[in-house]
CSV table of C-alpha atoms in Angstrom, one decimal:
chain,number,residue,atom,x,y,z
S,1,MET,CA,61.0,96.2,-69.5
S,2,LEU,CA,64.4,94.5,-69.4
S,3,GLY,CA,67.2,96.7,-70.7
S,4,ASN,CA,66.2,97.5,-74.3
S,5,ARG,CA,63.7,94.7,-74.4
S,6,SER,CA,60.0,94.7,-73.4
S,7,PHE,CA,57.7,91.8,-72.6
S,8,ARG,CA,55.3,91.5,-75.5
S,9,PRO,CA,53.7,88.0,-75.5
S,10,ALA,CA,51.9,86.8,-78.6
S,11,PHE,CA,48.5,85.2,-78.4
S,12,LEU,CA,49.0,81.9,-80.3
S,13,PRO,CA,52.4,81.0,-78.8
S,14,GLY,CA,51.0,81.9,-75.4
S,15,ALA,CA,48.0,79.6,-75.9
S,16,ALA,CA,50.2,76.8,-77.1
S,17,ALA,CA,52.6,77.2,-74.2
S,18,LEU,CA,49.7,77.3,-71.7
S,19,ALA,CA,48.2,74.1,-73.2
S,20,ALA,CA,51.6,72.3,-73.1
S,21,ILE,CA,52.2,73.4,-69.5
S,22,ALA,CA,48.8,72.2,-68.5
S,23,LEU,CA,49.4,68.9,-70.1
S,24,THR,CA,52.8,68.3,-68.6
S,25,VAL,CA,51.7,69.3,-65.2
S,26,ALA,CA,48.7,66.9,-65.4
S,27,LEU,CA,51.0,64.1,-66.5
S,28,GLY,CA,53.3,64.9,-63.6
S,29,ASN,CA,50.4,64.9,-61.2
S,30,TRP,CA,49.3,61.5,-62.6
S,31,GLN,CA,52.7,60.0,-62.0
S,32,SER,CA,52.8,61.4,-58.5
S,33,ARG,CA,49.4,59.9,-57.7
S,34,ARG,CA,50.6,56.5,-59.1
S,35,ALA,CA,53.7,56.7,-56.8
S,36,GLU,CA,51.5,57.5,-53.8
S,37,GLU,CA,49.0,54.7,-54.6
S,38,LYS,CA,51.9,52.2,-54.7
S,39,LEU,CA,53.4,53.5,-51.5
S,40,ALA,CA,50.0,53.2,-49.8
S,41,LEU,CA,49.7,49.6,-51.0
S,42,GLY,CA,53.1,48.9,-49.6
S,43,ARG,CA,52.1,50.3,-46.2
S,44,ASP,CA,48.9,48.2,-46.3
S,45,LEU,CA,51.1,45.1,-46.9
S,46,ASP,CA,53.4,45.9,-44.1
S,47,ALA,CA,50.5,46.5,-41.7
S,48,ALA,CA,48.8,43.3,-42.7
S,49,SER,CA,52.1,41.2,-42.4
S,50,GLY,CA,52.1,41.8,-38.6
S,51,ARG,CA,48.7,40.3,-38.1
S,52,ALA,CA,47.8,36.6,-37.5
S,53,VAL,CA,47.3,34.3,-40.4
S,54,LEU,CA,43.6,34.1,-41.4
S,55,ALA,CA,42.1,30.8,-42.4
S,56,LEU,CA,40.2,31.2,-45.7
S,57,PRO,CA,36.7,29.8,-45.1
S,58,SER,CA,34.5,27.9,-47.6
S,59,ALA,CA,32.1,30.8,-47.5
S,60,PRO,CA,32.6,34.1,-49.5
S,61,VAL,CA,34.7,36.7,-47.7
S,62,ASP,CA,34.7,40.5,-47.7
S,63,VAL,CA,37.6,41.5,-49.9
S,64,HIS,CA,38.3,44.6,-47.7
S,65,ASP,CA,38.9,42.3,-44.7
S,66,TYR,CA,41.4,40.1,-46.5
S,67,GLU,CA,43.4,42.2,-49.0
S,68,PHE,CA,47.2,41.8,-48.2
S,69,ALA,CA,46.4,39.7,-45.2
S,70,ARG,CA,48.4,36.5,-44.6
S,71,ILE,CA,46.0,33.7,-45.3
S,72,SER,CA,45.9,29.9,-45.3
S,73,ALA,CA,43.6,27.6,-47.3
S,74,ARG,CA,43.1,23.8,-47.2
S,75,GLY,CA,41.6,21.8,-50.1
S,76,GLU,CA,42.4,20.1,-53.4
S,77,TYR,CA,43.6,21.6,-56.6
S,78,ALA,CA,41.4,21.6,-59.7
S,79,GLU,CA,44.3,21.1,-62.0
S,80,LYS,CA,42.3,21.1,-65.3
S,81,HIS,CA,41.5,24.8,-64.7
S,82,THR,CA,45.2,25.8,-64.6
S,83,VAL,CA,46.2,28.9,-66.6
S,84,LEU,CA,49.5,30.5,-67.3
S,85,LEU,CA,49.9,34.3,-66.9
S,86,ASP,CA,52.2,35.4,-69.7
S,87,ASN,CA,55.0,38.0,-69.9
S,88,LYS,CA,56.4,37.4,-66.4
S,89,VAL,CA,60.1,38.1,-66.4
S,90,LEU,CA,62.3,37.0,-63.5
S,91,ARG,CA,65.9,38.0,-63.4
S,92,GLY,CA,65.8,38.7,-67.1
S,93,VAL,CA,64.3,35.3,-68.0
S,94,PRO,CA,60.8,35.3,-69.6
S,95,GLY,CA,58.2,33.0,-68.2
S,96,TYR,CA,54.8,32.5,-66.8
S,97,GLN,CA,53.0,32.7,-63.4
S,98,VAL,CA,51.0,29.5,-62.8
S,99,LEU,CA,47.5,29.9,-61.5
S,100,THR,CA,45.4,26.9,-60.3
S,101,PRO,CA,42.2,27.0,-58.4
S,102,LEU,CA,42.0,25.2,-55.0
S,103,LYS,CA,38.6,23.8,-54.0
S,104,ILE,CA,38.3,24.8,-50.3
S,105,ALA,CA,37.5,22.0,-48.0
S,106,GLY,CA,34.0,22.0,-46.6
S,107,GLY,CA,32.2,23.5,-49.6
S,108,ASP,CA,32.1,24.2,-53.3
S,109,LEU,CA,33.9,27.5,-53.3
S,110,HIS,CA,37.4,27.8,-54.9
S,111,VAL,CA,40.2,30.2,-54.4
S,112,LEU,CA,42.6,30.9,-57.3
S,113,VAL,CA,46.2,30.3,-56.2
S,114,ASN,CA,49.1,32.0,-57.9
S,115,ARG,CA,51.5,29.2,-57.3
S,116,GLY,CA,54.7,30.8,-58.6
S,117,TRP,CA,56.9,31.4,-61.7
S,118,VAL,CA,58.2,29.0,-64.3
S,119,ALA,CA,60.5,29.7,-67.2
S,120,ALA,CA,59.1,29.7,-70.8
S,121,GLY,CA,60.3,27.3,-73.4
S,122,THR,CA,62.4,28.3,-76.4
S,123,ARG,CA,59.2,28.2,-78.6
S,124,ARG,CA,55.8,29.8,-77.9
S,125,ASP,CA,54.0,26.5,-78.8
S,126,SER,CA,56.1,24.6,-76.3
S,127,LEU,CA,54.5,25.2,-72.9
S,128,PRO,CA,56.3,24.2,-69.7
S,129,GLN,CA,55.2,21.0,-67.9
S,130,ILE,CA,53.7,21.9,-64.5
S,131,ARG,CA,53.7,19.5,-61.6
S,132,THR,CA,50.5,19.9,-59.5
S,133,PRO,CA,50.5,18.2,-56.0
S,134,ALA,CA,47.6,15.8,-55.7
S,135,GLY,CA,45.4,15.2,-52.6
S,136,SER,CA,44.6,17.6,-49.8
S,137,GLN,CA,46.9,20.6,-49.6
S,138,THR,CA,47.4,23.3,-46.9
S,139,LEU,CA,48.7,26.5,-48.4
S,140,GLU,CA,49.8,29.8,-47.0
S,141,GLY,CA,50.3,33.1,-48.8
S,142,ILE,CA,49.2,36.7,-49.2
S,143,ALA,CA,45.6,37.6,-50.3
S,144,VAL,CA,45.9,39.9,-53.3
S,145,VAL,CA,43.1,41.5,-55.4
S,146,PRO,CA,43.8,41.6,-59.2
S,147,GLY,CA,42.9,44.8,-61.0
S,148,SER,CA,39.6,44.8,-62.8
S,149,HIS,CA,40.4,47.8,-65.1
S,150,ILE,CA,43.3,46.8,-67.3
S,151,LEU,CA,44.4,48.5,-70.5
S,152,GLU,CA,44.4,45.8,-73.2
S,153,LEU,CA,45.8,46.8,-76.6
S,154,ASP,CA,44.9,43.5,-78.2
S,155,ALA,CA,41.5,41.9,-78.2
S,156,LYS,CA,43.2,38.5,-78.2
S,157,THR,CA,44.0,38.2,-74.5
S,158,GLU,CA,43.7,34.4,-74.2
S,159,GLU,CA,45.4,31.7,-76.2
S,160,GLY,CA,44.2,28.4,-74.7
S,161,ILE,CA,45.6,28.3,-71.2
S,162,VAL,CA,48.0,31.2,-71.8
S,163,TRP,CA,46.5,34.5,-70.6
S,164,GLN,CA,47.8,38.1,-70.9
S,165,ASN,CA,46.0,39.4,-67.9
S,166,LEU,CA,44.0,38.1,-65.0
S,167,VAL,CA,40.5,39.4,-64.3
S,168,LEU,CA,38.7,37.3,-61.7
S,169,ALA,CA,35.3,37.7,-63.3
S,170,ARG,CA,36.6,36.7,-66.7
S,171,TYR,CA,38.3,33.7,-65.1
S,172,ALA,CA,35.2,32.6,-63.2
S,173,LYS,CA,33.2,32.7,-66.4
S,174,TRP,CA,35.8,30.7,-68.3
S,175,SER,CA,36.2,28.1,-65.6
S,176,GLY,CA,32.6,27.9,-64.4
S,177,LEU,CA,33.8,28.0,-60.8
S,178,THR,CA,32.6,30.2,-57.9
S,179,LEU,CA,35.6,32.0,-56.5
S,180,GLN,CA,36.7,33.9,-53.5
S,181,PRO,CA,37.3,37.6,-54.4
S,182,VAL,CA,41.0,37.3,-53.6
S,183,VAL,CA,43.9,35.4,-55.1
S,184,LEU,CA,46.2,33.4,-52.8
S,185,GLN,CA,49.7,34.4,-53.7
S,186,GLN,CA,51.5,31.4,-52.4
S,187,THR,CA,54.5,31.7,-50.0
S,188,SER,CA,54.5,28.2,-48.6
S,189,GLU,CA,56.8,25.6,-50.1
S,190,ALA,CA,55.7,22.9,-52.4
S,191,ALA,CA,57.3,20.1,-54.5
S,192,ASP,CA,56.3,21.6,-57.8
S,193,GLY,CA,59.5,23.3,-59.1
S,194,LEU,CA,58.0,26.8,-59.2
S,195,VAL,CA,59.8,29.9,-58.0
S,196,ARG,CA,57.9,32.0,-55.5
S,197,THR,CA,59.7,35.4,-55.5
S,198,TRP,CA,57.0,38.1,-55.3
S,199,GLU,CA,57.3,41.7,-56.2
S,200,ARG,CA,56.1,44.2,-53.5
S,201,PRO,CA,53.1,46.3,-54.5
S,202,ASP,CA,55.2,49.5,-53.9
S,203,THR,CA,57.9,48.4,-56.4
S,204,GLY,CA,58.3,51.1,-59.0
S,205,ALA,CA,57.2,54.0,-56.8
S,206,ASP,CA,60.5,55.8,-57.3
S,207,LYS,CA,60.3,55.4,-61.0
S,208,HIS,CA,56.9,57.1,-61.0
S,209,ARG,CA,58.4,59.9,-58.9
S,210,GLY,CA,61.2,60.3,-61.4
S,211,TYR,CA,58.8,60.5,-64.3
S,212,ALA,CA,56.8,63.1,-62.4
S,213,PHE,CA,59.9,65.2,-61.9
S,214,GLN,CA,60.7,65.0,-65.6
S,215,TRP,CA,57.2,66.2,-66.5
S,216,TYR,CA,57.3,69.1,-64.0
S,217,ALA,CA,60.8,70.0,-65.2
S,218,LEU,CA,59.5,70.1,-68.8
S,219,ALA,CA,56.6,72.3,-67.7
S,220,ALA,CA,59.0,74.7,-66.1
S,221,THR,CA,61.3,74.7,-69.2
S,222,ILE,CA,58.3,75.6,-71.5
S,223,LEU,CA,57.3,78.4,-69.2
S,224,ILE,CA,60.9,79.8,-69.1
S,225,CYS,CA,61.3,79.6,-72.8
S,226,TYR,CA,58.0,81.2,-73.5
S,227,VAL,CA,58.8,84.1,-71.1
S,228,ALA,CA,62.3,84.5,-72.6
S,229,PHE,CA,61.2,84.6,-76.2
S,230,SER,CA,58.4,87.0,-75.3
S,231,PHE,CA,60.9,89.7,-74.5
S,232,LYS,CA,61.5,91.6,-77.7
S,233,ARG,CA,63.6,94.6,-78.6
S,234,ALA,CA,61.9,97.9,-78.4
S,235,ALA,CA,61.0,99.3,-81.8
C-alpha cells in the first residue's frame, strides 16, 4: 500500500516485463563477457611481449605455445597465393590487409604472413599493386590465431583474391598449402609500401562495457516502470 494506491500487478504485463528484463540482462552479461575476453587477450599479449623472440620452425607448432608470442621466420614468399582481406579501415581510409604465405626454410611448411595495410582504389575492380620482396626473407612479428567461428551474412565471402574473412582451414584448402596454425602479424620493416599499424586485441573493451551498462540500465528502467504502473488506486 502506498498512500491511496495498492500494488496490484497484472499477469500479462508482468510476464512481458520479466521476459524483457531477462533478455536485457542476458545481453548485458554477453557484452560484459566480450569486454573481459578482450581484456584477457590484452593481458596475454603484454605477458608474451616480455619474452624472447621464438624462431618459427619448419615443423608444426602447438598453437597454445605461440599465440601472441613474438616470433621470427625465415624463408621465401609464395607470392601467387597472396590474398587481400577486405574492409580494413585505417584512419578513416578504406583498404585491405595483405596476406602472403612464407615457405619456411628447411621444409615444405608455410606460415601465412599478414604483411600490413594498403589503401583501396577508387573502384572495386581496381586492386592495389602489391610489391612482394623476392628471395630469402627474415621476418619478425606477433603470432596471432584467426577466429574459426565467424558470423558471415553473405555466402559470397571470396571474390578472387579479395576475401571478407580469414579462416586458416579455408585458406589452406584454397591454396593447397600446409600451414602453421598461427599467422605472423609482421612488425619488421620491409620495402613494400605497406603500413604495419596493428590494433591491440583489447581494443573496444570499453565500448563493450558501455553497451553492457546500457542494457543493465534498460533492465532497471523496465523493472521500475513495471512496479510504478502496478500501483493502482484503491477502488
